[in-house]
Coordinates of C-alpha atoms in Angstrom, one line a residue:
M1145 CA 111.8 40.3 110.8
I1146 CA 111.7 43.8 112.2
Q1147 CA 115.1 44.8 113.4
P1148 CA 116.0 45.8 117.0
D1149 CA 115.9 49.5 118.0
G1150 CA 118.7 51.4 116.4
A1151 CA 119.3 49.0 113.5
A1152 CA 118.6 50.0 110.0
P1153 CA 116.2 47.9 108.0
S1154 CA 118.0 45.4 105.8
G1155 CA 117.6 44.8 102.0
D1156 CA 117.5 48.4 100.8
D1157 CA 120.1 50.9 99.6
Q1158 CA 120.0 53.9 101.9
S1159 CA 123.7 54.6 102.2
H1160 CA 123.2 58.3 101.4
L1161 CA 121.3 58.7 104.7
P1162 CA 122.9 58.5 108.1
S1163 CA 122.2 55.1 109.6
R1164 CA 120.7 56.7 112.7
W1165 CA 118.1 58.6 110.7
R1166 CA 117.3 55.5 108.6
A1167 CA 116.4 53.7 111.8
Y1168 CA 114.2 56.6 113.0
V1169 CA 112.2 56.9 109.8
P1170 CA 111.0 53.4 108.9
G1171 CA 108.8 54.9 106.2
I1172 CA 111.8 55.5 103.9
A1173 CA 112.6 51.8 104.1
L1174 CA 109.0 50.9 103.3
V1175 CA 109.0 53.1 100.2
R1176 CA 112.3 51.7 98.9
S1177 CA 111.6 48.0 99.6
Y1178 CA 107.9 47.9 99.0
Q1179 CA 106.8 45.0 96.8
R1180 CA 104.1 45.6 94.2
Q1181 CA 102.4 42.3 94.8
S1182 CA 101.4 43.6 98.2
L1183 CA 99.6 46.6 96.9
P1184 CA 96.2 45.0 96.1
K1185 CA 96.0 43.5 99.6
D1186 CA 97.0 46.8 101.2
V1187 CA 94.4 48.7 99.2
V1188 CA 91.6 46.3 100.0
A1189 CA 92.6 46.3 103.7
G1190 CA 92.7 50.1 103.6
L1191 CA 89.2 50.3 102.2
V1192 CA 87.9 47.9 104.8
L1193 CA 89.7 49.8 107.5
S1194 CA 88.2 53.2 106.5
A1195 CA 84.7 51.7 106.9
L1196 CA 85.6 51.4 110.6
L1197 CA 87.6 54.6 111.0
V1198 CA 84.9 57.0 109.8
P1199 CA 82.1 56.2 112.3
Q1200 CA 84.5 55.4 115.1
G1201 CA 86.4 58.6 114.6
M1202 CA 83.3 60.7 114.9
A1203 CA 82.0 58.7 117.9
Y1204 CA 85.3 58.9 119.8
A1205 CA 85.6 62.6 119.1
E1206 CA 82.2 63.2 120.8
L1207 CA 83.4 61.0 123.6
A1208 CA 86.3 63.4 124.1
G1209 CA 83.9 66.4 124.0
L1210 CA 84.8 67.6 120.5
P1211 CA 83.0 68.1 117.2
P1212 CA 82.6 64.8 115.3
V1213 CA 84.7 66.1 112.3
T1214 CA 87.8 66.4 114.4
G1215 CA 87.8 62.6 114.7
L1216 CA 88.2 62.4 110.9
Y1217 CA 91.0 65.0 110.9
T1218 CA 92.8 63.1 113.6
S1219 CA 92.5 59.8 111.8
I1220 CA 94.0 61.1 108.6
L1221 CA 97.1 62.7 110.1
C1222 CA 97.9 60.1 112.7
L1223 CA 97.8 57.3 110.0
L1224 CA 100.1 59.3 107.8
G1225 CA 102.4 60.2 110.7
Y1226 CA 102.7 56.6 111.9
A1227 CA 103.3 55.3 108.3
I1228 CA 106.4 57.5 108.2
F1229 CA 107.8 57.0 111.7
G1230 CA 106.1 53.8 113.0
P1231 CA 108.1 50.6 113.0
S1232 CA 105.3 48.1 112.9
R1233 CA 104.0 46.8 109.6
V1234 CA 100.5 46.2 110.9
L1235 CA 99.6 48.4 113.9
V1236 CA 96.8 50.9 113.2
L1237 CA 96.6 54.2 115.2
G1238 CA 93.6 56.4 115.7
P1239 CA 91.1 57.9 118.1
D1240 CA 90.6 55.5 121.0
S1241 CA 87.8 54.9 123.4
S1242 CA 90.2 54.6 126.4
L1243 CA 91.7 58.1 125.7
G1244 CA 88.4 59.9 125.1
P1245 CA 87.5 60.3 128.7
M1246 CA 91.0 61.3 129.6
I1247 CA 91.0 64.0 126.9
A1248 CA 87.6 65.3 128.1
A1249 CA 88.8 65.3 131.7
T1250 CA 91.9 67.3 130.8
I1251 CA 90.3 70.0 128.6
A1252 CA 86.8 70.4 130.3
P1253 CA 88.1 72.4 133.3
L1254 CA 89.9 74.8 131.0
L1255 CA 86.9 75.6 128.8
L1256 CA 85.2 79.0 129.1
A1257 CA 81.5 79.3 129.8
N1258 CA 79.2 77.4 127.5
G1259 CA 82.1 75.3 126.2
D1260 CA 83.3 77.1 123.1
P1261 CA 84.0 74.3 120.5
A1262 CA 86.8 76.2 118.9
R1263 CA 88.6 76.5 122.2
A1264 CA 88.0 72.9 122.9
V1265 CA 89.6 71.9 119.6
A1266 CA 92.6 74.2 120.3
L1267 CA 93.1 72.7 123.8
A1268 CA 92.8 69.2 122.5
S1269 CA 95.2 69.9 119.6
L1270 CA 97.9 71.3 121.9
L1271 CA 97.3 68.3 124.2
A1272 CA 98.0 66.0 121.2
V1273 CA 101.2 67.9 120.5
L1274 CA 102.3 67.7 124.1
V1275 CA 101.6 63.9 124.2
G1276 CA 103.6 63.6 121.0
V1277 CA 106.6 65.5 122.3
V1278 CA 106.6 63.5 125.5
M1279 CA 106.5 60.2 123.5
V1280 CA 109.2 61.3 121.1
I1281 CA 111.5 62.4 123.9
A1282 CA 110.9 59.2 125.8
G1283 CA 111.6 57.2 122.7
L1284 CA 114.8 58.9 122.0
A1285 CA 115.8 58.5 125.7
K1286 CA 114.9 54.8 125.4
A1287 CA 112.4 55.1 128.2
G1288 CA 110.1 52.3 127.1
F1289 CA 110.2 50.9 130.6
V1290 CA 107.6 53.5 131.6
A1291 CA 105.0 51.2 130.1
D1292 CA 105.7 48.9 133.1
L1293 CA 104.3 51.4 135.5
L1294 CA 100.9 49.9 135.0
S1295 CA 100.9 46.3 136.3
K1296 CA 98.4 43.9 134.8
P1297 CA 96.0 43.9 137.8
T1298 CA 95.8 47.6 138.0
Q1299 CA 95.5 47.9 134.3
I1300 CA 92.6 45.5 134.3
G1301 CA 91.0 47.5 137.1
Y1302 CA 91.6 50.8 135.4
L1303 CA 90.1 49.6 132.1
N1304 CA 87.1 48.1 133.9
G1305 CA 86.5 51.4 135.7
L1306 CA 87.0 53.3 132.4
A1307 CA 84.5 51.0 130.7
L1308 CA 82.0 51.6 133.4
T1309 CA 82.5 55.3 133.3
I1310 CA 82.1 55.4 129.5
I1311 CA 79.0 53.3 129.5
V1312 CA 77.2 55.5 132.1
S1313 CA 78.2 58.7 130.2
Q1314 CA 76.8 57.3 126.9
L1315 CA 73.6 55.9 128.2
P1316 CA 71.6 59.2 127.9
K1317 CA 72.8 59.6 124.3
L1318 CA 71.8 56.0 123.5
L1319 CA 68.3 56.8 124.8
G1320 CA 67.9 60.2 123.1
F1321 CA 68.5 62.7 125.9
S1322 CA 71.3 64.5 127.6
V1323 CA 72.6 64.9 131.2
D1324 CA 74.3 68.1 132.5
A1325 CA 76.6 66.4 135.0
D1326 CA 80.3 65.7 135.4
G1327 CA 81.7 62.6 137.0
F1328 CA 80.5 59.0 137.3
L1329 CA 78.2 59.4 140.3
A1330 CA 76.6 62.6 139.0
E1331 CA 76.1 61.2 135.6
A1332 CA 74.6 58.0 137.0
R1333 CA 72.2 60.1 139.2
G1334 CA 71.4 62.3 136.2
F1335 CA 70.6 59.3 134.0
I1336 CA 68.3 57.7 136.5
S1337 CA 66.6 61.0 137.2
G1338 CA 66.2 61.6 133.4
L1339 CA 64.6 58.2 133.0
A1340 CA 62.3 58.7 136.0
Q1341 CA 61.1 62.1 134.5
G1342 CA 60.4 60.6 131.1
E1343 CA 63.2 62.5 129.2
A1344 CA 64.1 59.5 127.1
N1345 CA 63.0 59.7 123.5
T1346 CA 61.2 56.4 122.5
T1347 CA 62.2 56.6 118.9
A1348 CA 65.9 57.5 119.6
A1349 CA 66.1 54.9 122.4
L1350 CA 64.8 52.2 120.1
L1351 CA 67.3 53.2 117.4
G1352 CA 70.2 53.3 119.9
I1353 CA 69.4 49.9 121.5
V1354 CA 68.9 48.2 118.1
S1355 CA 72.2 49.7 116.9
L1356 CA 74.0 48.4 120.0
A1357 CA 72.5 45.0 119.7
G1358 CA 73.3 44.9 116.0
I1359 CA 77.0 45.7 116.6
L1360 CA 77.3 43.2 119.4
L1361 CA 75.5 40.4 117.5
L1362 CA 77.5 41.0 114.3
N1363 CA 80.8 41.0 116.2
R1364 CA 79.7 37.8 117.9
F1365 CA 78.4 35.7 115.0
L1366 CA 79.9 37.4 111.9
P1367 CA 83.2 38.9 113.2
K1368 CA 84.7 39.4 109.7
L1369 CA 82.0 41.8 108.6
P1370 CA 82.4 45.6 109.3
S1371 CA 79.7 45.6 112.0
V1372 CA 80.1 49.3 112.8
L1373 CA 79.8 50.4 109.1
I1374 CA 76.8 48.2 108.5
V1375 CA 74.9 49.5 111.6
V1376 CA 75.8 53.1 110.8
V1377 CA 74.6 52.8 107.2
L1378 CA 71.4 51.1 108.1
A1379 CA 70.7 53.6 110.9
A1380 CA 71.3 56.6 108.6
I1381 CA 69.0 55.1 105.9
A1382 CA 66.3 54.7 108.6
V1383 CA 66.7 58.3 109.7
S1384 CA 66.4 59.6 106.1
A1385 CA 63.7 57.2 105.0
F1386 CA 61.4 57.6 108.0
D1387 CA 62.2 61.3 108.8
L1388 CA 63.2 60.3 112.3
E1389 CA 64.7 63.8 113.0
S1390 CA 61.1 65.0 113.2
H1391 CA 60.6 62.4 115.9
G1392 CA 63.4 63.9 118.0
V1393 CA 66.4 61.8 116.9
D1394 CA 69.5 64.0 116.8
T1395 CA 72.0 63.5 114.0
V1396 CA 75.6 64.4 113.2
G1397 CA 74.5 66.9 110.5
V1398 CA 76.5 68.1 107.6
L1399 CA 80.3 68.1 108.4
P1400 CA 82.6 70.9 107.4
Q1401 CA 84.0 70.2 103.9
G1402 CA 87.6 70.1 103.0
F1403 CA 91.0 68.8 104.2
P1404 CA 91.9 70.2 107.7
P1405 CA 94.3 73.2 107.4
F1406 CA 97.6 73.4 109.3
T1407 CA 96.8 75.2 112.5
L1408 CA 98.9 76.3 115.5
P1409 CA 96.8 75.6 118.6
S1410 CA 96.1 79.0 120.1
V1411 CA 95.8 78.8 123.9
G1412 CA 97.1 80.8 126.9
W1413 CA 100.3 80.0 128.8
N1414 CA 98.2 79.3 131.9
D1415 CA 96.6 76.4 130.1
V1416 CA 99.9 74.6 129.4
P1417 CA 100.7 73.2 132.9
P1418 CA 97.3 71.3 133.3
L1419 CA 97.5 70.1 129.7
F1420 CA 101.0 68.8 130.3
V1421 CA 99.9 66.9 133.3
G1422 CA 97.1 65.3 131.2
A1423 CA 99.6 64.6 128.5
L1424 CA 101.8 62.6 130.8
A1425 CA 98.9 60.5 132.0
I1426 CA 97.7 59.9 128.4
A1427 CA 101.2 59.1 127.2
V1428 CA 101.5 56.3 129.9
V1429 CA 98.2 54.8 128.9
A1430 CA 98.9 55.0 125.2
L1431 CA 102.3 53.5 125.7
A1432 CA 101.0 50.6 127.8
D1433 CA 98.2 49.9 125.3
T1434 CA 100.6 50.1 122.3
M1435 CA 103.2 47.8 123.9
S1436 CA 100.6 45.1 124.7
T1437 CA 99.0 45.4 121.3
A1438 CA 102.3 45.5 119.4
S1439 CA 103.6 42.4 121.3
A1440 CA 100.5 40.4 120.7
F1441 CA 100.5 41.0 116.9
A1442 CA 104.3 40.8 116.6
A1443 CA 104.2 37.3 118.2
R1444 CA 101.7 36.1 115.7
R1445 CA 103.7 37.4 112.7
G1446 CA 107.2 36.5 114.0
D1447 CA 108.2 40.1 114.3
Q1448 CA 110.3 41.9 116.9
V1449 CA 108.8 44.8 118.8
R1450 CA 110.9 48.0 118.7
G1451 CA 109.6 49.6 121.8
N1452 CA 111.5 52.9 121.6
Q1453 CA 110.8 53.4 118.0
E1454 CA 107.1 52.7 118.7
M1455 CA 107.1 55.6 121.1
I1456 CA 108.6 57.8 118.4
G1457 CA 106.0 56.6 115.9
I1458 CA 103.1 57.3 118.3
G1459 CA 104.6 60.6 119.2
A1460 CA 104.9 61.6 115.5
A1461 CA 101.3 60.6 114.9
N1462 CA 100.1 62.7 117.8
I1463 CA 102.1 65.8 116.7
A1464 CA 100.8 65.5 113.2
A1465 CA 97.2 65.2 114.4
G1466 CA 97.7 68.2 116.8
F1467 CA 98.8 70.6 114.1
F1468 CA 95.7 69.7 112.0
Q1469 CA 93.0 70.2 114.6
G1470 CA 93.2 66.7 115.9
F1471 CA 93.5 65.2 119.4
P1472 CA 95.6 62.5 121.1
V1473 CA 95.6 59.0 119.6
S1474 CA 96.8 55.5 120.5
T1475 CA 97.0 52.1 119.0
S1476 CA 93.7 50.3 118.5
G1477 CA 93.7 46.6 118.9
S1478 CA 90.3 46.2 117.2
R1479 CA 91.2 48.3 114.1
T1480 CA 94.6 46.5 113.9
A1481 CA 92.8 43.2 113.9
V1482 CA 90.4 44.3 111.2
A1483 CA 93.4 45.4 109.0
E1484 CA 95.2 42.2 109.6
Q1485 CA 92.2 40.0 108.8
A1486 CA 91.6 42.1 105.6
G1487 CA 95.1 41.1 104.4
S1488 CA 97.2 44.2 105.4
R1489 CA 100.9 43.8 104.5
S1490 CA 102.3 47.2 105.5
Q1491 CA 101.5 50.7 106.6
V1492 CA 100.3 51.4 103.0
T1493 CA 97.0 50.2 104.5
G1494 CA 96.9 53.2 106.8
V1495 CA 97.8 55.5 104.0
V1496 CA 94.9 54.2 101.9
G1497 CA 92.6 54.6 104.9
A1498 CA 93.7 58.2 105.3
A1499 CA 93.1 58.8 101.6
V1500 CA 89.6 57.4 101.8
I1501 CA 88.7 59.7 104.7
T1502 CA 90.1 62.7 102.9
V1503 CA 87.9 61.9 99.9
V1504 CA 84.9 61.7 102.2
L1505 CA 85.8 65.1 103.7
V1506 CA 86.4 66.8 100.4
F1507 CA 83.6 65.4 98.3
A1508 CA 81.0 63.5 100.4
T1509 CA 80.5 65.2 103.9
S1510 CA 76.8 65.2 103.2
L1511 CA 76.8 61.4 103.6
M1512 CA 77.3 61.9 107.3
Q1513 CA 74.3 64.2 108.0
Y1514 CA 71.9 61.4 108.7
V1515 CA 74.1 59.5 111.1
P1516 CA 72.1 59.4 114.4
Q1517 CA 73.6 60.4 117.7
P1518 CA 72.1 57.3 119.5
T1519 CA 74.1 55.1 117.0
L1520 CA 77.3 56.9 117.8
G1521 CA 76.5 56.3 121.5
A1522 CA 76.0 52.6 120.7
I1523 CA 79.4 52.5 118.9
V1524 CA 81.1 53.9 122.0
I1525 CA 79.3 51.6 124.4
A1526 CA 80.3 48.6 122.3
A1527 CA 83.9 49.7 122.4
A1528 CA 83.7 50.2 126.2
L1529 CA 82.3 46.7 126.6
S1530 CA 85.4 45.4 124.8
L1531 CA 87.6 47.3 127.2
A1532 CA 86.2 45.5 130.2
D1533 CA 88.1 42.4 131.2
I1534 CA 85.6 40.4 133.3
A1535 CA 87.4 37.1 132.7
G1536 CA 90.7 38.6 133.8
T1537 CA 89.0 39.9 137.0
R1538 CA 87.6 36.5 137.8
R1539 CA 91.1 35.0 137.2
L1540 CA 92.6 37.5 139.7
W1541 CA 90.0 36.5 142.3
R1542 CA 90.8 32.8 141.9
Q1543 CA 94.6 33.1 141.7
R1544 CA 95.6 36.0 143.9
R1545 CA 93.3 38.0 146.2
T1546 CA 95.7 40.8 146.9
E1547 CA 96.0 41.6 143.2
F1548 CA 92.2 41.4 142.8
A1549 CA 92.0 44.0 145.6
L1550 CA 94.4 46.2 143.8
S1551 CA 92.3 45.8 140.6
M1552 CA 89.1 46.8 142.5
I1553 CA 90.8 49.9 144.0
A1554 CA 91.9 51.0 140.6
L1555 CA 88.4 50.5 139.3
L1556 CA 86.8 52.5 142.1
A1557 CA 89.5 55.3 141.7
V1558 CA 88.5 55.8 138.1
A1559 CA 84.8 55.6 138.8
L1560 CA 84.7 57.8 141.9
L1561 CA 87.7 60.2 141.5
G1562 CA 87.8 60.6 137.7
V1563 CA 89.8 59.3 134.8
L1564 CA 93.0 61.3 135.4
P1565 CA 93.2 60.8 139.2
G1566 CA 92.3 57.2 138.5
I1567 CA 95.3 56.6 136.2
L1568 CA 97.6 58.2 138.8
V1569 CA 96.1 55.9 141.5
A1570 CA 96.6 52.9 139.2
V1571 CA 100.3 53.9 138.6
G1572 CA 100.8 54.5 142.3
L1573 CA 99.3 51.2 143.2
S1574 CA 101.5 49.4 140.8
I1575 CA 104.6 51.0 142.3
L1576 CA 103.4 50.4 145.9
N1577 CA 102.8 46.8 145.0
V1578 CA 106.4 46.4 143.9
F1579 CA 107.6 48.2 147.0
R1580 CA 105.4 46.0 149.2
R1581 CA 106.9 42.8 147.8
T1582 CA 110.4 44.2 148.6
W1583 CA 109.4 45.6 152.0
W1584 CA 107.6 42.4 153.1
P1585 CA 109.3 39.6 151.1
H1586 CA 108.8 35.9 151.6
R1587 CA 111.3 34.5 154.1
A1588 CA 111.7 31.0 155.5
E1589 CA 113.8 28.7 157.6
L1590 CA 115.0 25.7 155.6
G1591 CA 115.4 22.0 156.3
R1592 CA 116.1 18.7 154.6
V1593 CA 113.1 16.8 153.2
E1594 CA 113.5 13.1 152.5
G1595 CA 113.3 12.3 148.8
I1596 CA 113.6 15.9 147.7
A1597 CA 116.9 17.4 146.7
G1598 CA 118.0 20.7 148.4
L1599 CA 116.7 22.4 151.4
H1600 CA 113.1 23.5 151.8
D1601 CA 110.7 25.8 153.8
T1602 CA 110.0 24.2 157.2
E1603 CA 106.5 25.7 157.3
R1604 CA 105.5 23.9 154.1
H1605 CA 107.4 20.8 155.3
P1606 CA 106.9 20.6 159.1
D1607 CA 108.7 17.2 159.2
A1608 CA 111.9 18.5 157.5
E1609 CA 115.1 17.4 159.2
L1610 CA 117.3 20.0 161.0
L1611 CA 120.8 20.2 162.2
P1612 CA 121.2 21.0 165.9
G1613 CA 122.8 24.4 166.4
L1614 CA 122.2 25.5 162.8
V1615 CA 119.5 27.6 161.2
V1616 CA 119.4 28.1 157.4
Y1617 CA 117.4 31.3 156.6
R1618 CA 116.3 32.5 153.1
F1619 CA 115.2 36.1 152.4
D1620 CA 113.7 36.6 149.0
A1621 CA 114.5 40.2 148.2
P1622 CA 117.3 42.7 147.9
L1623 CA 118.5 44.0 151.3
I1624 CA 117.7 47.7 151.2
F1625 CA 116.7 50.5 153.6
A1626 CA 113.0 49.4 153.5
N1627 CA 113.5 45.9 154.8
A1628 CA 116.9 46.1 156.6
R1629 CA 115.3 46.4 160.1
M1630 CA 112.9 43.5 159.3
F1631 CA 115.8 41.3 158.3
G1632 CA 117.9 42.1 161.4
D1633 CA 114.9 41.7 163.7
S1634 CA 114.1 38.3 162.2
L1635 CA 117.6 37.0 162.7
R1636 CA 117.7 38.3 166.3
A1637 CA 114.4 36.6 167.0
I1638 CA 115.8 33.3 165.6
A1639 CA 118.9 33.6 167.7
E1640 CA 116.8 34.2 170.9
K1641 CA 114.5 31.3 169.9
H1642 CA 117.4 28.8 169.6
P1643 CA 119.7 29.1 172.6
D1644 CA 122.0 26.4 171.3
L1645 CA 122.5 28.2 168.0
R1646 CA 126.1 28.2 166.6
W1647 CA 125.8 29.0 162.9
L1648 CA 123.1 31.1 161.2
I1649 CA 123.4 30.6 157.4
V1650 CA 121.8 33.1 155.1
A1651 CA 120.8 31.5 151.8
A1652 CA 121.8 34.6 149.9
E1653 CA 121.0 33.6 146.3
P1654 CA 117.7 35.7 146.2
I1655 CA 119.5 38.7 147.6
T1656 CA 120.3 40.8 144.6
D1657 CA 121.6 44.0 146.3
V1658 CA 122.8 45.3 149.7
D1659 CA 122.6 49.1 150.2
T1660 CA 124.5 51.2 152.8
T1661 CA 121.6 51.1 155.3
A1662 CA 121.5 47.3 155.1
S1663 CA 125.3 47.2 155.4
D1664 CA 125.2 49.1 158.7
M1665 CA 122.5 46.7 159.9
L1666 CA 124.7 43.6 159.0
H1667 CA 127.6 45.1 160.8
E1668 CA 125.6 45.6 164.0
L1669 CA 123.9 42.2 163.6
D1670 CA 127.2 40.4 163.3
L1671 CA 128.6 42.0 166.4
W1672 CA 125.4 41.2 168.3
L1673 CA 125.5 37.5 167.1
N1674 CA 129.2 37.2 167.8
A1675 CA 128.6 38.4 171.4
R1676 CA 126.3 35.4 171.8
G1677 CA 128.7 32.9 170.2
V1678 CA 126.8 32.7 166.9
S1679 CA 128.5 32.9 163.5
L1680 CA 126.8 34.8 160.6
V1681 CA 127.4 32.8 157.4
F1682 CA 126.4 33.5 153.8
A1683 CA 126.0 30.9 151.0
E1684 CA 125.4 31.4 147.2
M1685 CA 125.9 35.2 147.4
K1686 CA 126.1 36.7 143.9
G1687 CA 129.4 38.2 142.8
P1688 CA 128.2 41.8 142.5
V1689 CA 126.7 41.6 145.9
R1690 CA 129.9 40.1 147.4
E1691 CA 131.8 43.0 145.8
K1692 CA 129.6 45.5 147.6
I1693 CA 130.2 43.6 150.9
E1694 CA 133.9 44.0 150.3
R1695 CA 133.5 47.7 149.4
Y1696 CA 131.5 48.3 152.6
E1697 CA 134.4 46.6 154.6
L1698 CA 132.0 44.2 156.2
T1699 CA 134.5 41.4 156.1
R1700 CA 136.3 43.2 159.0
T1701 CA 133.6 41.8 161.3
I1702 CA 132.1 39.0 159.2
D1703 CA 134.7 36.2 158.8
P1704 CA 135.7 36.0 155.1
A1705 CA 135.8 32.2 155.5
H1706 CA 132.0 32.3 156.2
F1707 CA 131.1 33.0 152.6
F1708 CA 130.4 29.8 150.7
R1709 CA 129.8 29.2 147.0
T1710 CA 126.9 26.8 147.6
L1711 CA 124.5 26.0 150.5
D1712 CA 125.7 22.4 150.5
E1713 CA 129.3 23.5 151.0
A1714 CA 128.2 25.6 154.0
V1715 CA 126.2 22.8 155.6
V1716 CA 129.0 20.2 155.0
E1717 CA 131.5 22.5 156.7
Y1718 CA 129.3 23.0 159.7
M1719 CA 128.8 19.3 160.0
E1720 CA 132.5 18.6 159.8
Q1721 CA 133.3 21.3 162.5
T1722 CA 130.5 20.2 164.9
G1723 CA 129.8 16.6 164.1
A1724 CA 126.1 17.4 164.0
T1725 CA 123.7 15.0 162.1
W1726 CA 120.3 15.6 160.6
R1727 CA 117.4 15.0 163.0
T1728 CA 113.6 15.3 162.7
P1729 CA 111.9 17.9 164.8
G1730 CA 111.5 16.8 168.4
A1731 CA 113.9 13.9 168.1
K1732 CA 116.1 13.3 171.1
P1733 CA 119.9 13.4 170.7

């Protein structure tokens, strides 16, 4: 079982290290407690994983607007960084399709004319370092709650919009031509215009479409096979055997040879602020993705998610990638699933994967020269299709239309405004949705329903029995500045609607807070009700809330005897004082 944040892993002798640092560097515990019998499974899983990492790394690098080789650099260093600082035994980090458009959107406005690749790499590397620093600081500050800024409906909408944006951007590459456009609408118009003008290359289009179909079919019917590797190998063989380059099929070409050198990203100070803004957005998305993926796999393995240490692990992986010409990374659910299915037992799997990629870079870069660009486009499109959650969208439509609307707004924001503004809109919508539920909470008048214990909403049960001169009111939210006026106006309207009203009982169990604005409102409301001979009564108020009522000195106007432990006690007291009995609506006394 993975230990909670701050606890040192058990079963190993690390007494010479401070306990805090032992908790922050899980890789030390892995080395000390590693069991040899796990090595064969980890090695095999690492070999299988590398078959996915190489083609995906190159494809996602191009998606981010960077040279393909940077995807391999990134994969090596992030795997090593997470193996040292990451707490999960099974999560796999690397270049991610959801981050690619965000990276491109951040660095593209900062590029010089003609998009110098060296400057693009430097900007992306510094972006990775900034993302890493943000994540490490957030982890040390125990700020894992930031992942909650993306609610499920807005996350679904954001990912659907991202999938749509990625697919449209990759369609020209899939069909063998390019579009000089920026943004979803411009790229869609460019793609349609290119098709109409006959810019698509028939050979490249056929290769791209067959590659995409091959990946999707293998994933559907033979999910345990490395579909991406199989398709890439076959496509590269076809390019070489039939000299498809002479027919206009673009390829990756020979990659630079050797392990990436340690490099300090060289950019101007003016570039830092926009990169930092992009880093914040990327960090939120990476964290939300990692928490959901980590929770899913931890539940299956009986492990405990260490959220804050996950942030440190992801941060370390990004910093390591950034200092070796890499770009921001996140957790990959698909690669993690591949590693788990292949028998992965620990982060040694990632280390083996990094070693295999290093061997490819040092000794076998020429193997990549025949990989066709349309196939890389197919890899990205297949990944984008996996991002889209159509079933989740349909479920929102069936279950809650307001959250479906939020999802659609997030989708349109990503597609029409861009990836970075889209994530900000998605976060903003999530926060506004929380505020909306507090601002306009559910509220109800309660009555007694025959055969059902307790008191219940009279709108849902129109035949509920009532007590003459009494209204029981429930307000399902904390009383704060945003809803204080609504609460007061509602109770005033009830008092005016019932001229015989003597007690107005607030079922206060759902009220978790009362701020100073609400306190002033309650003071004025009680005086207003008292002037009309109506007593304001509270039942089931939580202890901390009652303490605030005392601190605000509200009991100077609200009778302390009008606070009851339970709703039943309040109702019984009213009946004893007035002799009232339960009656159905409209019944005569």
